[in-house]
mmCIF file of C-alpha atoms in Angstrom:
data_model
loop_
_atom_site.group_PDB
_atom_site.id
_atom_site.type_symbol
_atom_site.label_atom_id
_atom_site.label_comp_id
_atom_site.label_asym_id
_atom_site.label_seq_id
_atom_site.Cartn_x
_atom_site.Cartn_y
_atom_site.Cartn_z
ATOM 1 C CA SER U 1 92.108 89.507 105.614
ATOM 2 C CA LEU U 2 93.810 92.818 104.806
ATOM 3 C CA GLU U 3 91.981 94.537 107.658
ATOM 4 C CA GLY U 4 93.101 91.700 109.925
ATOM 5 C CA LEU U 5 96.739 92.251 108.962
ATOM 6 C CA ARG U 6 96.382 95.963 109.641
ATOM 7 C CA GLY U 7 94.912 95.210 113.058
ATOM 8 C CA ILE U 8 97.742 92.852 113.975
ATOM 9 C CA ALA U 9 100.324 95.374 112.796
ATOM 10 C CA ILE U 10 98.764 98.222 114.799
ATOM 11 C CA ILE U 11 98.519 96.176 117.992
ATOM 12 C CA SER U 12 102.083 94.896 117.695
ATOM 13 C CA VAL U 13 103.494 98.413 117.269
ATOM 14 C CA LEU U 14 101.473 99.759 120.202
ATOM 15 C CA LEU U 15 102.572 96.903 122.461
ATOM 16 C CA PHE U 16 106.182 97.429 121.417
ATOM 17 C CA HIS U 17 106.114 101.086 122.442
ATOM 18 C CA ILE U 18 104.307 100.302 125.688
ATOM 19 C CA ARG U 19 106.639 97.495 126.805
ATOM 20 C CA GLN U 20 109.664 96.953 124.594
ATOM 21 C CA ASP U 21 111.049 94.342 126.982
ATOM 22 C CA PHE U 22 107.942 92.140 126.591
ATOM 23 C CA PHE U 23 107.209 92.795 122.884
ATOM 24 C CA ALA U 24 110.703 93.184 121.460
ATOM 25 C CA ASN U 25 109.654 92.312 117.893
ATOM 26 C CA GLY U 26 106.510 94.428 117.825
ATOM 27 C CA PHE U 27 108.230 96.989 115.592
ATOM 28 C CA LEU U 28 107.817 94.499 112.734
ATOM 29 C CA GLY U 29 104.259 95.804 112.480
ATOM 30 C CA VAL U 30 105.696 98.788 110.584
ATOM 31 C CA ASP U 31 107.268 96.398 108.068
ATOM 32 C CA VAL U 32 103.871 94.748 107.631
ATOM 33 C CA PHE U 33 102.387 98.165 106.869
ATOM 34 C CA PHE U 34 105.009 98.795 104.192
ATOM 35 C CA VAL U 35 104.307 95.452 102.518
ATOM 36 C CA LEU U 36 100.567 96.060 102.736
ATOM 37 C CA SER U 37 100.960 99.544 101.247
ATOM 38 C CA GLY U 38 102.940 98.115 98.347
ATOM 39 C CA PHE U 39 100.188 95.583 97.748
ATOM 40 C CA LEU U 40 97.454 98.207 97.794
ATOM 41 C CA ILE U 41 99.291 100.788 95.693
ATOM 42 C CA SER U 42 100.153 98.189 93.054
ATOM 43 C CA SER U 43 96.575 96.894 93.017
ATOM 44 C CA ILE U 44 95.159 100.376 92.511
ATOM 45 C CA LEU U 45 97.582 101.461 89.799
ATOM 46 C CA SER U 46 97.644 98.133 87.939
ATOM 47 C CA ARG U 47 93.865 98.138 87.391
ATOM 48 C CA HIS U 48 94.548 100.502 84.494
ATOM 49 C CA ARG U 49 95.924 98.941 81.335
ATOM 50 C CA LYS U 50 97.625 102.225 80.505
ATOM 51 C CA LEU U 51 98.739 104.796 83.037
ATOM 52 C CA THR U 52 98.094 108.315 81.788
ATOM 53 C CA PRO U 53 99.163 111.589 83.453
ATOM 54 C CA ALA U 54 95.526 112.126 84.478
ATOM 55 C CA ILE U 55 95.408 108.762 86.274
ATOM 56 C CA ILE U 56 98.688 109.439 88.071
ATOM 57 C CA LEU U 57 97.537 112.925 89.090
ATOM 58 C CA ASP U 58 94.295 111.431 90.396
ATOM 59 C CA PHE U 59 96.327 108.939 92.450
ATOM 60 C CA TYR U 60 98.389 111.727 93.992
ATOM 61 C CA GLY U 61 95.312 113.890 94.474
ATOM 62 C CA ARG U 62 93.574 111.209 96.497
ATOM 63 C CA ARG U 63 96.645 110.683 98.654
ATOM 64 C CA PHE U 64 97.027 114.436 99.199
ATOM 65 C CA LYS U 65 93.403 114.950 100.252
ATOM 66 C CA ARG U 66 93.518 112.041 102.654
ATOM 67 C CA ILE U 67 96.945 112.543 104.216
ATOM 68 C CA VAL U 68 97.916 116.215 104.207
ATOM 69 C CA PRO U 69 95.009 117.858 106.133
ATOM 70 C CA LEU U 70 95.155 115.318 108.954
ATOM 71 C CA TYR U 71 98.948 115.306 109.016
ATOM 72 C CA ALA U 72 99.085 119.111 109.112
ATOM 73 C CA THR U 73 96.699 119.074 112.073
ATOM 74 C CA VAL U 74 98.912 116.578 113.918
ATOM 75 C CA LEU U 75 102.001 118.710 113.266
ATOM 76 C CA LEU U 76 100.241 121.827 114.524
ATOM 77 C CA LEU U 77 99.037 120.149 117.710
ATOM 78 C CA CYS U 78 102.493 118.671 118.331
ATOM 79 C CA MET U 79 104.176 122.049 118.009
ATOM 80 C CA ILE U 80 101.642 123.706 120.304
ATOM 81 C CA SER U 81 102.268 120.954 122.867
ATOM 82 C CA ALA U 82 106.025 121.371 122.495
ATOM 83 C CA LEU U 83 105.778 125.139 123.032
ATOM 84 C CA LEU U 84 103.845 124.547 126.233
ATOM 85 C CA LEU U 85 105.882 121.662 127.640
ATOM 86 C CA TYR U 86 109.447 121.767 126.303
ATOM 87 C CA SER U 87 112.464 123.600 127.630
ATOM 88 C CA SER U 88 114.283 126.021 125.315
ATOM 89 C CA VAL U 89 116.948 123.387 124.536
ATOM 90 C CA ASP U 90 114.404 120.695 123.675
ATOM 91 C CA MET U 91 112.397 123.232 121.676
ATOM 92 C CA THR U 92 115.380 123.849 119.393
ATOM 93 C CA ASN U 93 115.481 120.156 118.526
ATOM 94 C CA ALA U 94 111.712 120.091 118.103
ATOM 95 C CA GLN U 95 111.831 122.958 115.603
ATOM 96 C CA SER U 96 114.336 121.079 113.453
ATOM 97 C CA SER U 97 112.243 117.922 113.631
ATOM 98 C CA PHE U 98 109.102 119.895 112.749
ATOM 99 C CA THR U 99 110.725 121.463 109.670
ATOM 100 C CA TRP U 100 111.841 118.118 108.273
ATOM 101 C CA SER U 101 108.522 116.463 109.141
ATOM 102 C CA LEU U 102 106.653 119.248 107.354
ATOM 103 C CA PHE U 103 108.199 118.039 104.089
ATOM 104 C CA PHE U 104 107.728 114.324 104.903
ATOM 105 C CA ALA U 105 111.474 113.979 105.368
ATOM 106 C CA ARG U 106 111.824 113.137 109.067
ATOM 107 C CA ASN U 107 113.556 109.877 108.119
ATOM 108 C CA LEU U 108 116.162 111.795 106.085
ATOM 109 C CA LEU U 109 117.005 113.902 109.140
ATOM 110 C CA GLN U 110 117.756 110.673 110.979
ATOM 111 C CA ILE U 111 120.179 109.640 108.232
ATOM 112 C CA ARG U 112 121.829 113.068 107.969
ATOM 113 C CA ASP U 113 122.569 113.236 111.688
ATOM 114 C CA ALA U 114 123.188 109.476 112.086
ATOM 115 C CA ARG U 115 120.596 109.359 114.853
ATOM 116 C CA ASP U 116 119.919 106.068 116.594
ATOM 117 C CA TYR U 117 116.148 105.530 116.547
ATOM 118 C CA TRP U 118 116.203 103.039 119.409
ATOM 119 C CA LYS U 119 117.998 105.420 121.764
ATOM 120 C CA GLN U 120 115.619 108.199 120.811
ATOM 121 C CA ALA U 121 112.576 105.975 121.256
ATOM 122 C CA SER U 122 113.566 105.283 124.855
ATOM 123 C CA ASP U 123 113.429 109.046 125.456
ATOM 124 C CA SER U 124 110.680 109.993 122.984
ATOM 125 C CA SER U 125 109.559 112.976 125.072
ATOM 126 C CA ARG U 126 112.519 114.874 123.600
ATOM 127 C CA ASP U 127 111.301 114.458 120.028
ATOM 128 C CA ILE U 128 107.557 114.473 119.721
ATOM 129 C CA LEU U 129 107.740 113.866 115.942
ATOM 130 C CA LEU U 130 110.231 110.998 115.993
ATOM 131 C CA HIS U 131 107.702 108.510 114.622
ATOM 132 C CA ALA U 132 106.975 110.628 111.546
ATOM 133 C CA TRP U 133 109.890 108.789 109.902
ATOM 134 C CA SER U 134 107.652 105.946 108.693
ATOM 135 C CA LEU U 135 105.219 108.245 106.879
ATOM 136 C CA GLY U 136 108.214 109.932 105.281
ATOM 137 C CA VAL U 137 109.403 106.590 103.897
ATOM 138 C CA GLU U 138 105.957 105.810 102.543
ATOM 139 C CA ILE U 139 105.439 109.206 100.907
ATOM 140 C CA GLN U 140 108.859 108.943 99.273
ATOM 141 C CA PHE U 141 107.905 105.546 97.869
ATOM 142 C CA TYR U 142 104.789 107.171 96.393
ATOM 143 C CA LEU U 143 107.090 109.288 94.232
ATOM 144 C CA ILE U 144 108.484 106.245 92.443
ATOM 145 C CA ALA U 145 105.486 103.878 92.649
ATOM 146 C CA PRO U 146 103.790 105.224 89.470
ATOM 147 C CA ILE U 147 107.086 104.892 87.566
ATOM 148 C CA ILE U 148 107.381 101.243 88.609
ATOM 149 C CA ALA U 149 103.722 100.669 87.736
ATOM 150 C CA LEU U 150 104.153 102.402 84.360
ATOM 151 C CA ILE U 151 107.077 100.160 83.407
ATOM 152 C CA SER U 152 105.193 97.114 84.668
ATOM 153 C CA THR U 153 102.228 97.882 82.406
ATOM 154 C CA MET U 154 104.592 97.821 79.428
ATOM 155 C CA ILE U 155 105.524 94.225 80.205
ATOM 156 C CA ARG U 156 102.866 91.948 78.749
ATOM 157 C CA SER U 157 103.366 88.751 80.722
ATOM 158 C CA ARG U 158 102.656 88.478 84.427
ATOM 159 C CA THR U 159 105.832 86.417 84.857
ATOM 160 C CA GLY U 160 107.832 89.228 83.257
ATOM 161 C CA ARG U 161 106.285 91.811 85.571
ATOM 162 C CA ILE U 162 107.052 89.690 88.626
ATOM 163 C CA ILE U 163 110.660 89.213 87.469
ATOM 164 C CA PHE U 164 111.011 92.972 86.922
ATOM 165 C CA GLN U 165 109.649 93.824 90.375
ATOM 166 C CA SER U 166 111.680 91.040 91.995
ATOM 167 C CA SER U 167 114.842 92.436 90.406
ATOM 168 C CA LEU U 168 114.150 95.868 91.869
ATOM 169 C CA ALA U 169 113.428 94.271 95.246
ATOM 170 C CA ALA U 170 116.746 92.385 95.094
ATOM 171 C CA VAL U 171 118.658 95.637 94.444
ATOM 172 C CA SER U 172 116.904 97.324 97.362
ATOM 173 C CA LEU U 173 117.582 94.349 99.622
ATOM 174 C CA PHE U 174 121.265 94.489 98.667
ATOM 175 C CA LEU U 175 121.348 98.182 99.629
ATOM 176 C CA PHE U 176 119.640 97.284 102.898
ATOM 177 C CA ILE U 177 122.171 94.568 103.751
ATOM 178 C CA SER U 178 125.194 96.684 102.816
ATOM 179 C CA SER U 179 124.108 99.877 104.641
ATOM 180 C CA ASP U 180 124.666 101.020 108.207
ATOM 181 C CA PRO U 181 121.823 100.473 110.733
ATOM 182 C CA THR U 182 120.548 104.063 110.609
ATOM 183 C CA THR U 183 120.344 104.041 106.815
ATOM 184 C CA GLN U 184 118.765 100.576 106.831
ATOM 185 C CA PHE U 185 116.048 101.809 109.120
ATOM 186 C CA ASN U 186 115.265 105.154 107.476
ATOM 187 C CA SER U 187 116.232 105.089 103.804
ATOM 188 C CA PRO U 188 113.381 104.672 101.312
ATOM 189 C CA TRP U 189 115.807 102.872 98.997
ATOM 190 C CA CYS U 190 116.584 100.330 101.707
ATOM 191 C CA ARG U 191 112.864 99.898 102.387
ATOM 192 C CA CYS U 192 111.709 99.574 98.774
ATOM 193 C CA TRP U 193 112.026 95.800 98.827
ATOM 194 C CA GLN U 194 109.251 95.620 101.435
ATOM 195 C CA PHE U 195 106.843 97.668 99.322
ATOM 196 C CA LEU U 196 107.847 95.605 96.287
ATOM 197 C CA LEU U 197 107.069 92.367 98.103
ATOM 198 C CA GLY U 198 103.541 93.692 98.374
ATOM 199 C CA SER U 199 103.559 94.639 94.693
ATOM 200 C CA ILE U 200 104.687 91.133 93.743
ATOM 201 C CA ALA U 201 101.901 89.631 95.843
ATOM 202 C CA ALA U 202 99.381 91.943 94.154
ATOM 203 C CA GLU U 203 100.637 90.924 90.726
ATOM 204 C CA ALA U 204 100.493 87.234 91.607
ATOM 205 C CA THR U 205 96.878 87.495 92.817
ATOM 206 C CA LYS U 206 95.591 90.033 90.285
ATOM 207 C CA ASP U 207 93.661 87.522 88.164
ATOM 208 C CA GLN U 208 91.975 86.129 91.266
ATOM 209 C CA ASP U 209 90.953 89.639 92.311
ATOM 210 C CA THR U 210 89.479 90.370 88.899
ATOM 211 C CA GLU U 211 87.327 87.251 89.021
ATOM 212 C CA ARG U 212 85.833 88.452 92.303
ATOM 213 C CA LYS U 213 83.647 91.614 92.297
ATOM 214 C CA PRO U 214 86.168 93.814 90.479
ATOM 215 C CA GLU U 215 84.644 97.216 91.153
ATOM 216 C CA LYS U 216 83.897 96.673 94.816
ATOM 217 C CA PHE U 217 87.224 94.992 95.456
ATOM 218 C CA THR U 218 89.078 97.930 93.913
ATOM 219 C CA GLU U 219 87.061 100.394 95.998
ATOM 220 C CA ASP U 220 87.853 98.389 99.129
ATOM 221 C CA LYS U 221 91.566 98.539 98.375
ATOM 222 C CA GLU U 222 91.429 102.291 97.725
ATOM 223 C CA SER U 223 89.626 102.799 101.017
ATOM 224 C CA LEU U 224 92.090 100.571 102.870
ATOM 225 C CA LEU U 225 95.088 102.450 101.490
ATOM 226 C CA GLU U 226 93.550 105.731 102.624
ATOM 227 C CA GLN U 227 92.936 104.273 106.092
ATOM 228 C CA ASN U 228 96.593 103.248 106.273
ATOM 229 C CA HIS U 229 97.470 106.760 107.474
ATOM 230 C CA ASP U 230 94.691 107.300 110.011
#
């Protein structure tokens, strides 16, 4: 079922970028990815009754090995393409975009310059790394995910953990509603509620997951999270 959701999300995003007039809501596939990532991250971290520094470092190590080499290759190929195809004016913009993308902060560049994603998307040839914003949001959520998981493990009751995560989601949703469109779209704080929806779903179904093949199910989730960036 999780693979099916990923497939639907991928297809919807692709169709949106191919024909925005026919698939106007296809961008919601990115939101599905954020919720799914929250579900998977929470499932992986919550399998440990106590989060130690070694466990957290292992979590980050796995993410680094899976994401960074492939992402660095994409950045390199994009810059080579830009050098070959862009004018000097467009290349100046590409260099700025590359620098921010290198540090998984392409979304923060959007906020700093108050850039309208939708206008840029209609002329994406001018910014070959425009879509790196979503990975930036996800990586930035990774920085706080272990902290949320650590606090959650200190709460004994499942109801208490769900209330805690729901409270954080409510704060993030408030920030989302009260922010300008560019910040809503790009800020990790305005997007946290989507990841937390996934975390809440993982918490609500955790006992069911444990009753099913616990080891294999955990491995499947780890694999699926890694595939989320392919």
